[in-house]
PDB file of C-alpha atoms in Angstrom:
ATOM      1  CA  UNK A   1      56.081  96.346  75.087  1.00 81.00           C
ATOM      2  CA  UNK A   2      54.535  93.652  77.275  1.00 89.00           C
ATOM      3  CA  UNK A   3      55.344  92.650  80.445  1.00 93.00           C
ATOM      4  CA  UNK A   4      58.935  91.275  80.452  1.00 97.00           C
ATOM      5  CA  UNK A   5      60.566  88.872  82.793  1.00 98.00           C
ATOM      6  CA  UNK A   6      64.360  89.458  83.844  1.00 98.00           C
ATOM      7  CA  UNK A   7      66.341  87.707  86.565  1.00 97.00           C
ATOM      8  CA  UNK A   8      69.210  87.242  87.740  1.00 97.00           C
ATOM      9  CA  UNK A   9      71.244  86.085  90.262  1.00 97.00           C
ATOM     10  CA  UNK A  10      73.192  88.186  93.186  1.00 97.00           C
ATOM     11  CA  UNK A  11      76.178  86.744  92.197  1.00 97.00           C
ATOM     12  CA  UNK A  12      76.018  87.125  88.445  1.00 96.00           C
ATOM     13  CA  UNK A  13      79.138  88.706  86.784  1.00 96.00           C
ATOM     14  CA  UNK A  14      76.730  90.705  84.725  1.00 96.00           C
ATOM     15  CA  UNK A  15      74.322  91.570  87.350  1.00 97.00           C
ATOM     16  CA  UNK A  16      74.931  95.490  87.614  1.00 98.00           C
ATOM     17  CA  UNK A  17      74.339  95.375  83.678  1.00 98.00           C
ATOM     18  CA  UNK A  18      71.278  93.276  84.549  1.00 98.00           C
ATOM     19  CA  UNK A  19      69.964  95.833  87.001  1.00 98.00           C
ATOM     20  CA  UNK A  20      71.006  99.042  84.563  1.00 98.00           C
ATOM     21  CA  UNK A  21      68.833  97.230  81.853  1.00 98.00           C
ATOM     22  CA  UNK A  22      65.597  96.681  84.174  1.00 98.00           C
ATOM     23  CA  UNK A  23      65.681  99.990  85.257  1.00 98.00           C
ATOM     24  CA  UNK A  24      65.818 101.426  81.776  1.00 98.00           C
ATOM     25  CA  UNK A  25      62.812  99.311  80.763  1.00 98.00           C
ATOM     26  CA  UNK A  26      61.193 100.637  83.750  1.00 98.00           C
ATOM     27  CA  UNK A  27      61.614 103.789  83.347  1.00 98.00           C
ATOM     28  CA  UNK A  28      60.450 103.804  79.313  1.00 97.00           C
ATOM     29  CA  UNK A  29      56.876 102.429  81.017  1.00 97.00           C
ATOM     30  CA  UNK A  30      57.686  98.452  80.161  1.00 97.00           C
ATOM     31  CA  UNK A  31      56.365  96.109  83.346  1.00 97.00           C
ATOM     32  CA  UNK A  32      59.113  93.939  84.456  1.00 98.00           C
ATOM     33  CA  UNK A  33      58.644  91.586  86.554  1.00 97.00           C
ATOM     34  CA  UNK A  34      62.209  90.692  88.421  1.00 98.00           C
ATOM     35  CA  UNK A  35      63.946  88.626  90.281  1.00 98.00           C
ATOM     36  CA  UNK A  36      67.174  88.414  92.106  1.00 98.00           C
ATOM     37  CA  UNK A  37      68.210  85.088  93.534  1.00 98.00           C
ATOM     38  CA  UNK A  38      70.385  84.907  96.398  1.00 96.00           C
ATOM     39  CA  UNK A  39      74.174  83.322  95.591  1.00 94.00           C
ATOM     40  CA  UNK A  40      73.189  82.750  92.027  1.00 95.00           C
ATOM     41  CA  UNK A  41      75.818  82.926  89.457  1.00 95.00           C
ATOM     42  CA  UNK A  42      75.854  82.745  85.555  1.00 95.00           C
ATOM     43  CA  UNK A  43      73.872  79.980  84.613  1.00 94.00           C
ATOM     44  CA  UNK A  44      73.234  78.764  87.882  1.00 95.00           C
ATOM     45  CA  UNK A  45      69.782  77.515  86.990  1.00 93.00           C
ATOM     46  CA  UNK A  46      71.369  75.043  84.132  1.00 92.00           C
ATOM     47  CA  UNK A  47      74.413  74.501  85.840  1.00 94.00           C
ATOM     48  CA  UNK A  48      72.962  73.247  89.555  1.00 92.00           C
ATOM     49  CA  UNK A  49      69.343  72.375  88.412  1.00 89.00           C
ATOM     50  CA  UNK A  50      69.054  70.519  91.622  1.00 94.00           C
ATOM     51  CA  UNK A  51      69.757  73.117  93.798  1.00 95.00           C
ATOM     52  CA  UNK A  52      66.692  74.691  95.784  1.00 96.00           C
ATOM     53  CA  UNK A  53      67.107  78.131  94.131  1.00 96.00           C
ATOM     54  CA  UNK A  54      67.470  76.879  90.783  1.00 97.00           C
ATOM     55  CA  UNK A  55      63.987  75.199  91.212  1.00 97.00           C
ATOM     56  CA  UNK A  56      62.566  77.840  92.650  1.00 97.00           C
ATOM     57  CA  UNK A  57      64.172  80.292  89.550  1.00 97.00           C
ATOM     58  CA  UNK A  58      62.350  77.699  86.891  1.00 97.00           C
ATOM     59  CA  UNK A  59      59.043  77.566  88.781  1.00 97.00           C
ATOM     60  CA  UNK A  60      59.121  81.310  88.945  1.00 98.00           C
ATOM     61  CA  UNK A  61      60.235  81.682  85.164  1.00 97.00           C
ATOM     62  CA  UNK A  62      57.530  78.989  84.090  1.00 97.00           C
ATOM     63  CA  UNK A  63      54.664  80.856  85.990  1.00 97.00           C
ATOM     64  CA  UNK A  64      55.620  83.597  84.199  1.00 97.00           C
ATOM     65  CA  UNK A  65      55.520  82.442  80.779  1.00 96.00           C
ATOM     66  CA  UNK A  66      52.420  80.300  81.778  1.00 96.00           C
ATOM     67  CA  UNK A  67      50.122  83.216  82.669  1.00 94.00           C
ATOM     68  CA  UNK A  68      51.836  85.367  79.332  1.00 93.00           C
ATOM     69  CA  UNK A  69      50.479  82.861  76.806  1.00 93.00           C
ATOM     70  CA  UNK A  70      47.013  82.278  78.949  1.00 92.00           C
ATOM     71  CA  UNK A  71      46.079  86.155  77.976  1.00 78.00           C
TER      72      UNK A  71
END
């Protein structure tokens, strides 16, 4: 699998299932690249766009998926 790109944030009601899931991948030999953002909950990124962490979740995600489709 290529590298794969999971985040979440620290307040997330599904971020234990989150964490369970990147570790699998992990461990199988996939590359994840994560993130954990401080206070986040679900849809935090969408639902406060404005918010400092939310822009710095997008800029993160969109570097990611910038230097995936440069290769």
């Amino acid at each position: 699998m290529p590298r794969t790109y999971i985040d979440t944030g620290s307040a997330e009601g599904f971020r234990d299932e989150t964490l369970v899931y990147t570790g699998r991948l992990s461990e199988a030999g996939v590359s994840v690249d994560f993130h954990m953002w401080g206070g986040g909950i679900h849809g935090f990124d969408m639902s406060v766009g404005d918010a400092a962490v939310s822009r710095a979740s997008n800029a993160t995600r969109e570097e990611f998926i910038r230097r995936a489709l440069d290769r």
